[in-house]
mmCIF file of C-alpha atoms in Angstrom:
data_model
loop_
_atom_site.group_PDB
_atom_site.id
_atom_site.type_symbol
_atom_site.label_atom_id
_atom_site.label_comp_id
_atom_site.label_asym_id
_atom_site.label_seq_id
_atom_site.Cartn_x
_atom_site.Cartn_y
_atom_site.Cartn_z
ATOM 1 C CA MET A 21 -7.278 143.033 59.686
ATOM 2 C CA SER A 22 -7.523 140.119 61.937
ATOM 3 C CA SER A 23 -10.190 139.186 64.521
ATOM 4 C CA PHE A 24 -12.715 136.576 65.449
ATOM 5 C CA PHE A 25 -16.384 135.739 65.521
ATOM 6 C CA PRO A 26 -17.252 134.577 68.990
ATOM 7 C CA ARG A 27 -19.615 131.619 69.528
ATOM 8 C CA ASP A 28 -20.832 132.989 72.784
ATOM 9 C CA TYR A 29 -21.710 136.526 73.880
ATOM 10 C CA ASN A 30 -19.199 138.141 76.258
ATOM 11 C CA ALA A 31 -19.784 141.646 77.425
ATOM 12 C CA GLY A 32 -15.973 142.205 77.698
ATOM 13 C CA TYR A 33 -15.551 142.357 73.913
ATOM 14 C CA CYS A 34 -18.985 142.221 72.367
ATOM 15 C CA SER A 35 -21.083 145.381 71.837
ATOM 16 C CA TYR A 36 -24.139 143.498 70.697
ATOM 17 C CA SER A 37 -25.822 140.617 72.437
ATOM 18 C CA ASN A 38 -27.942 139.344 69.504
ATOM 19 C CA LEU A 39 -25.078 137.568 67.621
ATOM 20 C CA LYS A 40 -25.536 135.135 64.798
ATOM 21 C CA ALA A 41 -23.564 131.866 64.635
ATOM 22 C CA PRO A 42 -19.894 132.508 63.452
ATOM 23 C CA ARG A 43 -20.561 130.223 60.291
ATOM 24 C CA GLU A 44 -23.317 132.529 59.284
ATOM 25 C CA TYR A 45 -20.927 135.608 59.227
ATOM 26 C CA VAL A 46 -18.399 133.500 57.314
ATOM 27 C CA ALA A 47 -21.063 132.655 54.707
ATOM 28 C CA ILE A 48 -22.101 136.363 54.349
ATOM 29 C CA ILE A 49 -18.513 137.518 53.817
ATOM 30 C CA GLU A 50 -17.779 134.855 51.252
ATOM 31 C CA ARG A 51 -20.906 135.826 49.332
ATOM 32 C CA TRP A 52 -19.908 139.529 49.362
ATOM 33 C CA MET A 53 -16.437 138.485 48.164
ATOM 34 C CA ARG A 54 -17.803 136.362 45.300
ATOM 35 C CA SER A 55 -20.185 139.008 44.089
ATOM 36 C CA GLY A 56 -17.194 141.395 43.365
ATOM 37 C CA LYS A 57 -19.343 144.340 44.350
ATOM 38 C CA PRO A 58 -18.413 146.941 46.940
ATOM 39 C CA ALA A 59 -19.496 146.458 50.617
ATOM 40 C CA ARG A 60 -19.594 149.000 53.383
ATOM 41 C CA PHE A 61 -16.788 148.929 56.058
ATOM 42 C CA ILE A 62 -18.142 150.614 59.136
ATOM 43 C CA ILE A 63 -16.565 150.828 62.619
ATOM 44 C CA THR A 64 -19.285 151.640 64.997
ATOM 45 C CA GLY A 65 -18.659 154.828 67.195
ATOM 46 C CA THR A 66 -16.137 156.298 64.754
ATOM 47 C CA SER A 67 -16.170 158.214 61.555
ATOM 48 C CA VAL A 68 -14.899 155.214 59.644
ATOM 49 C CA ASN A 69 -17.402 154.373 56.800
ATOM 50 C CA PHE A 70 -15.919 153.309 53.467
ATOM 51 C CA ALA A 71 -17.039 151.475 50.398
ATOM 52 C CA VAL A 72 -14.504 148.489 50.060
ATOM 53 C CA THR A 73 -13.960 145.428 47.953
ATOM 54 C CA ILE A 74 -12.849 142.250 49.714
ATOM 55 C CA ARG A 75 -9.453 141.126 48.427
ATOM 56 C CA SER A 76 -8.980 138.056 50.674
ATOM 57 C CA PHE A 77 -10.763 136.259 53.491
ATOM 58 C CA GLU A 78 -9.226 133.465 55.399
ATOM 59 C CA TYR A 79 -10.604 131.788 58.495
ATOM 60 C CA GLU A 80 -10.119 128.913 60.930
ATOM 61 C CA GLU A 81 -11.279 127.334 64.152
ATOM 62 C CA ARG A 82 -8.570 126.890 66.877
ATOM 63 C CA GLY A 83 -8.226 124.185 69.444
ATOM 64 C CA GLY A 84 -9.371 125.096 72.958
ATOM 65 C CA GLU A 85 -11.960 127.685 71.735
ATOM 66 C CA PRO A 86 -14.696 125.512 70.031
ATOM 67 C CA GLY A 87 -17.096 127.447 67.888
ATOM 68 C CA ASP A 88 -15.056 130.688 67.633
ATOM 69 C CA ILE A 89 -13.917 131.440 64.080
ATOM 70 C CA TYR A 90 -10.702 133.469 63.656
ATOM 71 C CA TYR A 91 -10.271 135.306 60.457
ATOM 72 C CA THR A 92 -7.886 137.607 58.458
ATOM 73 C CA LEU A 93 -9.686 140.012 56.070
ATOM 74 C CA SER A 94 -7.933 142.205 53.376
ATOM 75 C CA LEU A 95 -9.991 145.100 52.057
ATOM 76 C CA LYS A 96 -9.425 147.746 49.448
ATOM 77 C CA GLU A 97 -11.226 151.103 49.353
ATOM 78 C CA HIS A 98 -13.475 151.488 46.517
ATOM 79 C CA VAL A 99 -14.158 154.780 44.779
ATOM 80 C CA PHE A 100 -17.415 155.139 42.732
ATOM 81 C CA ILE A 101 -16.921 156.953 39.391
ATOM 82 C CA ASP A 102 -19.916 158.158 37.406
ATOM 83 C CA ILE A 103 -18.879 158.767 33.755
ATOM 84 C CA ALA A 104 -21.114 161.232 31.883
ATOM 85 C CA LYS A 105 -22.305 160.248 28.513
ATOM 86 C CA LYS A 106 -21.342 162.471 25.529
ATOM 87 C CA SER A 107 -24.818 164.009 25.285
ATOM 88 C CA ASP A 108 -25.073 164.726 29.064
ATOM 89 C CA ASN A 109 -23.700 167.916 30.666
ATOM 90 C CA LYS A 110 -23.285 166.286 34.125
ATOM 91 C CA LYS A 111 -20.513 166.351 36.672
ATOM 92 C CA LEU A 112 -18.256 163.420 37.158
ATOM 93 C CA THR A 113 -17.905 162.158 40.715
ATOM 94 C CA GLY A 114 -14.913 160.624 42.430
ATOM 95 C CA SER A 115 -11.370 161.539 41.709
ATOM 96 C CA ALA A 116 -12.184 162.822 38.144
ATOM 97 C CA SER A 117 -14.614 165.558 39.134
ATOM 98 C CA LYS A 118 -14.949 168.049 36.342
ATOM 99 C CA THR A 119 -17.700 169.179 34.057
ATOM 100 C CA MET A 120 -17.960 167.556 30.600
ATOM 101 C CA PRO A 121 -18.213 169.998 27.756
ATOM 102 C CA LYS A 122 -21.605 170.106 26.174
ATOM 103 C CA LEU A 123 -21.417 168.648 22.637
ATOM 104 C CA THR A 124 -23.731 170.027 20.022
ATOM 105 C CA SER A 125 -24.672 168.752 16.555
ATOM 106 C CA ALA A 126 -23.009 171.781 15.028
ATOM 107 C CA ALA A 127 -19.569 170.739 16.504
ATOM 108 C CA LYS A 128 -17.613 169.346 13.567
ATOM 109 C CA ARG A 129 -14.288 167.659 13.340
ATOM 110 C CA PRO A 130 -11.595 169.793 11.755
ATOM 111 C CA ASN A 131 -10.486 168.848 8.305
ATOM 112 C CA ALA A 132 -7.005 167.415 8.695
ATOM 113 C CA THR A 133 -6.467 166.458 5.043
ATOM 114 C CA VAL A 134 -3.487 168.216 3.405
ATOM 115 C CA LYS A 135 -4.386 169.471 -0.045
ATOM 116 C CA ALA A 136 -1.687 168.735 -2.606
ATOM 117 C CA LYS A 137 -0.040 171.673 -4.277
ATOM 118 C CA SER A 138 -0.284 171.723 -8.011
ATOM 119 C CA TYR A 139 1.261 173.627 -10.944
ATOM 120 C CA THR A 140 -0.253 174.312 -14.333
ATOM 121 C CA VAL A 141 2.272 173.941 -17.140
ATOM 122 C CA LYS A 142 2.813 177.013 -19.324
ATOM 123 C CA ALA A 143 4.345 177.139 -22.865
ATOM 124 C CA GLY A 144 8.212 176.762 -22.681
ATOM 125 C CA ASP A 145 8.179 175.039 -19.308
ATOM 126 C CA SER A 146 10.389 172.091 -18.651
ATOM 127 C CA LEU A 147 10.495 169.782 -15.502
ATOM 128 C CA TRP A 148 13.702 171.356 -14.658
ATOM 129 C CA LYS A 149 12.392 174.967 -14.833
ATOM 130 C CA ILE A 150 9.288 174.090 -12.814
ATOM 131 C CA ALA A 151 11.327 172.235 -10.089
ATOM 132 C CA GLN A 152 13.670 175.359 -10.056
ATOM 133 C CA ARG A 153 10.896 177.692 -8.961
ATOM 134 C CA ALA A 154 10.990 178.711 -5.352
ATOM 135 C CA ASP A 155 7.207 178.119 -4.885
ATOM 136 C CA VAL A 156 7.508 174.582 -6.289
ATOM 137 C CA LEU A 157 10.769 172.721 -5.193
ATOM 138 C CA GLY A 158 13.307 175.535 -5.244
ATOM 139 C CA ASP A 159 15.934 173.275 -6.883
ATOM 140 C CA GLY A 160 15.997 172.208 -10.679
ATOM 141 C CA ASP A 161 18.064 169.115 -9.909
ATOM 142 C CA ARG A 162 14.872 167.753 -8.111
ATOM 143 C CA TRP A 163 12.931 167.507 -11.478
ATOM 144 C CA ARG A 164 13.127 163.651 -11.214
ATOM 145 C CA GLU A 165 10.876 163.861 -8.126
ATOM 146 C CA LEU A 166 8.382 165.951 -10.012
ATOM 147 C CA TYR A 167 8.423 163.547 -12.959
ATOM 148 C CA ALA A 168 8.030 160.433 -10.604
ATOM 149 C CA LYS A 169 4.924 161.991 -9.020
ATOM 150 C CA ASN A 170 3.391 162.876 -12.456
ATOM 151 C CA LYS A 171 4.641 160.166 -14.649
ATOM 152 C CA SER A 172 1.106 158.884 -15.391
ATOM 153 C CA ALA A 173 0.093 162.435 -16.492
ATOM 154 C CA ILE A 174 3.287 163.269 -18.520
ATOM 155 C CA GLY A 175 3.837 159.921 -20.194
ATOM 156 C CA PRO A 176 7.005 158.027 -20.851
ATOM 157 C CA ASN A 177 9.063 161.026 -22.083
ATOM 158 C CA PRO A 178 9.778 163.589 -19.277
ATOM 159 C CA ASN A 179 10.636 166.240 -22.077
ATOM 160 C CA VAL A 180 7.167 166.389 -23.493
ATOM 161 C CA LEU A 181 4.957 168.691 -21.424
ATOM 162 C CA LYS A 182 1.702 170.046 -22.693
ATOM 163 C CA PRO A 183 0.652 173.632 -21.798
ATOM 164 C CA GLY A 184 -2.388 173.467 -19.433
ATOM 165 C CA GLN A 185 -1.296 170.175 -17.856
ATOM 166 C CA LYS A 186 -1.837 170.053 -14.027
ATOM 167 C CA LEU A 187 1.141 168.766 -12.201
ATOM 168 C CA VAL A 188 1.125 167.524 -8.624
ATOM 169 C CA ILE A 189 4.004 169.006 -6.460
ATOM 170 C CA PRO A 190 5.691 166.359 -4.249
#
């Protein structure tokens, strides 16, 4: 918006007669802008009443009108948001108004760890027979995967399995 701060009172365009010097208004607006905090934008006699932040403020004196200060002011509406803490059961205000769920100490995070499947070796088993089983890998040709996963438990020879050994299924 653009307007001016008059040096002298004029009933033709001034609603209030007790005006400050135009430089005082400039100082006030510059202080508000530097603070970064919201200010109130109110137009008297209307329902306009918003919290705003000042985006830019430019002003000048013009020849032929000594003491009057002309200005251009850019404002942006400010919305206050109150974020509830985890332990509070308060309502949010502003555009995100909803009730936060109440957290209790009994609420626990679900266990997302995947338990590895295992197989216990029986007498007469081979890696091929174990891999062939439908509940293991379902394909005997995949015995090398089974060996690679369990090489430290089986040892250097994949043909030597001991009954009771636990093998991890890949």
